[in-house]
C-alpha cells in the first residue's frame, strides 16, 4: 500500500459558460467560490468552488467542446471507459428533488438500488451529478 497519498482534493469539470456554471453550482449545491484565475498555458479560466471541505475545479477553455450526447445518459455513460461523475450524500432525497424541480434542474435518472435512493441530474452542460440517500 502506498502511504503517502493522503486525501482527495478536488474533482475537475470542464464547463462551457463559467458564469452560468458558477451560478448553478452555488444555487443548486451550495458551493461557494474559492478562487478565479486564468491559466494562459491552458487558455482556460479556472475556478475552484467548495463546500464542507470538498472542492470542484471548474474549467472554461477559450474554445470548449460540447459533451458527447452518450455521456449525458447515466447508464450509457457508465459503459464508457473513463471518469464518470461526482456523487453526493443526501439525507432527504424528496426535499432535494423538490428543490431541483423548483430550480428547473434537469433530472436525468432516478432509481432505488437495494435500500438506497439514487438520483442523477445534469449540470448546465449535461455533466452528470449523482445523489444518494442511504
PDB file of C-alpha atoms in Angstrom:
ATOM      1  CA  UNK A   1       0.000   0.000   0.000  1.00  0.00           C
ATOM      2  CA  UNK A   2       1.231   3.480  -0.847  1.00  0.00           C
ATOM      3  CA  UNK A   3       1.042   5.531   2.332  1.00  0.00           C
ATOM      4  CA  UNK A   4       1.994   8.975   1.058  1.00  0.00           C
ATOM      5  CA  UNK A   5      -1.288   9.531  -0.837  1.00  0.00           C
ATOM      6  CA  UNK A   6      -3.203  11.484   1.799  1.00  0.00           C
ATOM      7  CA  UNK A   7      -6.666  12.572   0.630  1.00  0.00           C
ATOM      8  CA  UNK A   8      -8.752  13.539  -2.364  1.00  0.00           C
ATOM      9  CA  UNK A   9      -8.513  17.263  -3.113  1.00  0.00           C
ATOM     10  CA  UNK A  10     -10.970  18.041  -5.878  1.00  0.00           C
ATOM     11  CA  UNK A  11     -12.830  16.877  -8.953  1.00  0.00           C
ATOM     12  CA  UNK A  12     -12.368  18.783 -12.221  1.00  0.00           C
ATOM     13  CA  UNK A  13     -15.271  19.593 -14.538  1.00  0.00           C
ATOM     14  CA  UNK A  14     -14.995  21.389 -17.881  1.00  0.00           C
ATOM     15  CA  UNK A  15     -17.785  23.899 -18.470  1.00  0.00           C
ATOM     16  CA  UNK A  16     -18.900  25.938 -21.454  1.00  0.00           C
ATOM     17  CA  UNK A  17     -20.003  29.095 -19.633  1.00  0.00           C
ATOM     18  CA  UNK A  18     -18.302  29.795 -16.300  1.00  0.00           C
ATOM     19  CA  UNK A  19     -20.802  32.353 -15.028  1.00  0.00           C
ATOM     20  CA  UNK A  20     -23.739  30.053 -15.742  1.00  0.00           C
ATOM     21  CA  UNK A  21     -21.963  27.097 -14.107  1.00  0.00           C
ATOM     22  CA  UNK A  22     -20.874  29.089 -11.043  1.00  0.00           C
ATOM     23  CA  UNK A  23     -24.457  30.217 -10.565  1.00  0.00           C
ATOM     24  CA  UNK A  24     -25.777  26.653 -10.981  1.00  0.00           C
ATOM     25  CA  UNK A  25     -23.326  25.048  -8.531  1.00  0.00           C
ATOM     26  CA  UNK A  26     -23.952  27.810  -5.970  1.00  0.00           C
ATOM     27  CA  UNK A  27     -27.742  27.816  -6.314  1.00  0.00           C
ATOM     28  CA  UNK A  28     -28.307  24.061  -6.500  1.00  0.00           C
ATOM     29  CA  UNK A  29     -25.468  22.520  -4.494  1.00  0.00           C
ATOM     30  CA  UNK A  30     -24.467  25.313  -2.108  1.00  0.00           C
ATOM     31  CA  UNK A  31     -20.874  25.687  -3.338  1.00  0.00           C
ATOM     32  CA  UNK A  32     -19.001  28.957  -2.749  1.00  0.00           C
ATOM     33  CA  UNK A  33     -16.320  30.487  -4.956  1.00  0.00           C
ATOM     34  CA  UNK A  34     -12.797  29.945  -3.589  1.00  0.00           C
ATOM     35  CA  UNK A  35     -10.664  31.228  -6.460  1.00  0.00           C
ATOM     36  CA  UNK A  36     -10.976  32.536 -10.003  1.00  0.00           C
ATOM     37  CA  UNK A  37      -7.911  32.614 -12.267  1.00  0.00           C
ATOM     38  CA  UNK A  38      -6.897  32.422 -15.898  1.00  0.00           C
ATOM     39  CA  UNK A  39      -4.217  29.908 -16.946  1.00  0.00           C
ATOM     40  CA  UNK A  40      -2.539  31.202 -20.136  1.00  0.00           C
ATOM     41  CA  UNK A  41      -0.747  27.885 -20.906  1.00  0.00           C
ATOM     42  CA  UNK A  42      -4.132  26.123 -20.930  1.00  0.00           C
ATOM     43  CA  UNK A  43      -6.056  29.028 -22.443  1.00  0.00           C
ATOM     44  CA  UNK A  44      -8.653  28.428 -19.754  1.00  0.00           C
ATOM     45  CA  UNK A  45     -10.353  30.177 -16.881  1.00  0.00           C
ATOM     46  CA  UNK A  46     -10.192  28.037 -13.754  1.00  0.00           C
ATOM     47  CA  UNK A  47     -12.449  28.490 -10.747  1.00  0.00           C
ATOM     48  CA  UNK A  48     -12.441  26.476  -7.563  1.00  0.00           C
ATOM     49  CA  UNK A  49     -15.710  26.186  -5.649  1.00  0.00           C
ATOM     50  CA  UNK A  50     -16.036  24.482  -2.290  1.00  0.00           C
ATOM     51  CA  UNK A  51     -18.462  23.133   0.261  1.00  0.00           C
ATOM     52  CA  UNK A  52     -17.776  21.327   3.536  1.00  0.00           C
ATOM     53  CA  UNK A  53     -14.080  20.874   2.712  1.00  0.00           C
ATOM     54  CA  UNK A  54     -14.729  19.397  -0.744  1.00  0.00           C
ATOM     55  CA  UNK A  55     -13.787  21.301  -3.897  1.00  0.00           C
ATOM     56  CA  UNK A  56     -14.739  21.287  -7.559  1.00  0.00           C
ATOM     57  CA  UNK A  57     -12.356  22.725 -10.129  1.00  0.00           C
ATOM     58  CA  UNK A  58     -14.316  24.252 -12.991  1.00  0.00           C
ATOM     59  CA  UNK A  59     -12.505  24.862 -16.306  1.00  0.00           C
ATOM     60  CA  UNK A  60     -13.757  27.099 -19.089  1.00  0.00           C
ATOM     61  CA  UNK A  61     -11.484  26.770 -22.095  1.00  0.00           C
ATOM     62  CA  UNK A  62     -11.355  29.552 -24.668  1.00  0.00           C
ATOM     63  CA  UNK A  63     -12.603  27.019 -27.230  1.00  0.00           C
ATOM     64  CA  UNK A  64     -14.679  24.437 -25.321  1.00  0.00           C
ATOM     65  CA  UNK A  65     -16.053  21.295 -26.958  1.00  0.00           C
ATOM     66  CA  UNK A  66     -19.574  20.080 -26.179  1.00  0.00           C
ATOM     67  CA  UNK A  67     -20.036  16.914 -24.139  1.00  0.00           C
ATOM     68  CA  UNK A  68     -20.945  13.945 -26.382  1.00  0.00           C
ATOM     69  CA  UNK A  69     -24.639  13.017 -26.177  1.00  0.00           C
ATOM     70  CA  UNK A  70     -23.965   9.494 -24.870  1.00  0.00           C
ATOM     71  CA  UNK A  71     -22.152  10.988 -21.846  1.00  0.00           C
ATOM     72  CA  UNK A  72     -25.419  12.683 -20.785  1.00  0.00           C
ATOM     73  CA  UNK A  73     -27.224   9.397 -20.037  1.00  0.00           C
ATOM     74  CA  UNK A  74     -26.242   7.622 -16.796  1.00  0.00           C
ATOM     75  CA  UNK A  75     -26.439   4.012 -18.000  1.00  0.00           C
ATOM     76  CA  UNK A  76     -24.773   4.727 -21.358  1.00  0.00           C
ATOM     77  CA  UNK A  77     -22.087   6.870 -19.741  1.00  0.00           C
ATOM     78  CA  UNK A  78     -21.238   4.173 -17.212  1.00  0.00           C
ATOM     79  CA  UNK A  79     -20.423   1.814 -20.091  1.00  0.00           C
ATOM     80  CA  UNK A  80     -17.896   4.296 -21.497  1.00  0.00           C
ATOM     81  CA  UNK A  81     -14.417   3.872 -20.059  1.00  0.00           C
ATOM     82  CA  UNK A  82     -13.165   6.847 -18.062  1.00  0.00           C
ATOM     83  CA  UNK A  83     -14.081   9.067 -15.137  1.00  0.00           C
ATOM     84  CA  UNK A  84     -17.844   9.131 -14.668  1.00  0.00           C
ATOM     85  CA  UNK A  85     -19.353  11.526 -12.154  1.00  0.00           C
ATOM     86  CA  UNK A  86     -19.147  13.006  -8.690  1.00  0.00           C
ATOM     87  CA  UNK A  87     -21.629  11.730  -6.083  1.00  0.00           C
ATOM     88  CA  UNK A  88     -23.039  13.475  -3.035  1.00  0.00           C
ATOM     89  CA  UNK A  89     -24.826  12.078   0.004  1.00  0.00           C
ATOM     90  CA  UNK A  90     -28.235  13.456   0.946  1.00  0.00           C
ATOM     91  CA  UNK A  91     -30.408  12.753   3.965  1.00  0.00           C
ATOM     92  CA  UNK A  92     -33.650  13.829   2.236  1.00  0.00           C
ATOM     93  CA  UNK A  93     -33.962  12.877  -1.434  1.00  0.00           C
ATOM     94  CA  UNK A  94     -37.573  14.083  -1.610  1.00  0.00           C
ATOM     95  CA  UNK A  95     -36.681  17.604  -0.436  1.00  0.00           C
ATOM     96  CA  UNK A  96     -33.606  17.648  -2.683  1.00  0.00           C
ATOM     97  CA  UNK A  97     -35.713  16.700  -5.705  1.00  0.00           C
ATOM     98  CA  UNK A  98     -38.330  19.330  -4.839  1.00  0.00           C
ATOM     99  CA  UNK A  99     -35.586  21.981  -4.784  1.00  0.00           C
ATOM    100  CA  UNK A 100     -34.216  20.780  -8.106  1.00  0.00           C
ATOM    101  CA  UNK A 101     -37.669  20.821  -9.689  1.00  0.00           C
ATOM    102  CA  UNK A 102     -38.257  24.366  -8.368  1.00  0.00           C
ATOM    103  CA  UNK A 103     -34.914  25.427  -9.915  1.00  0.00           C
ATOM    104  CA  UNK A 104     -35.627  23.654 -13.238  1.00  0.00           C
ATOM    105  CA  UNK A 105     -32.671  21.291 -12.780  1.00  0.00           C
ATOM    106  CA  UNK A 106     -32.548  18.571 -15.447  1.00  0.00           C
ATOM    107  CA  UNK A 107     -33.192  15.294 -13.592  1.00  0.00           C
ATOM    108  CA  UNK A 108     -31.694  12.514 -15.701  1.00  0.00           C
ATOM    109  CA  UNK A 109     -32.474   9.337 -13.771  1.00  0.00           C
ATOM    110  CA  UNK A 110     -33.958   8.077 -10.515  1.00  0.00           C
ATOM    111  CA  UNK A 111     -33.668   4.544  -9.191  1.00  0.00           C
ATOM    112  CA  UNK A 112     -33.656   2.552  -5.960  1.00  0.00           C
ATOM    113  CA  UNK A 113     -30.542   0.391  -5.524  1.00  0.00           C
ATOM    114  CA  UNK A 114     -31.249  -2.025  -2.698  1.00  0.00           C
ATOM    115  CA  UNK A 115     -32.450   0.366   0.000  1.00  0.00           C
ATOM    116  CA  UNK A 116     -30.596   3.410  -1.378  1.00  0.00           C
ATOM    117  CA  UNK A 117     -32.404   6.111  -3.347  1.00  0.00           C
ATOM    118  CA  UNK A 118     -30.266   7.349  -6.253  1.00  0.00           C
ATOM    119  CA  UNK A 119     -30.819  10.383  -8.479  1.00  0.00           C
ATOM    120  CA  UNK A 120     -28.702  11.741 -11.318  1.00  0.00           C
ATOM    121  CA  UNK A 121     -29.048  15.329 -12.507  1.00  0.00           C
ATOM    122  CA  UNK A 122     -27.327  17.192 -15.316  1.00  0.00           C
ATOM    123  CA  UNK A 123     -25.479  20.460 -14.780  1.00  0.00           C
ATOM    124  CA  UNK A 124     -25.908  23.223 -17.412  1.00  0.00           C
ATOM    125  CA  UNK A 125     -23.521  21.407 -19.782  1.00  0.00           C
ATOM    126  CA  UNK A 126     -25.010  17.940 -19.331  1.00  0.00           C
ATOM    127  CA  UNK A 127     -22.379  16.710 -16.851  1.00  0.00           C
ATOM    128  CA  UNK A 128     -23.914  14.037 -14.611  1.00  0.00           C
ATOM    129  CA  UNK A 129     -24.015  14.594 -10.847  1.00  0.00           C
ATOM    130  CA  UNK A 130     -25.226  11.756  -8.577  1.00  0.00           C
ATOM    131  CA  UNK A 131     -27.073  11.970  -5.254  1.00  0.00           C
ATOM    132  CA  UNK A 132     -27.558   9.045  -2.874  1.00  0.00           C
ATOM    133  CA  UNK A 133     -29.763   8.696   0.179  1.00  0.00           C
ATOM    134  CA  UNK A 134     -28.687   5.637   2.174  1.00  0.00           C
TER     135      UNK A 134
END
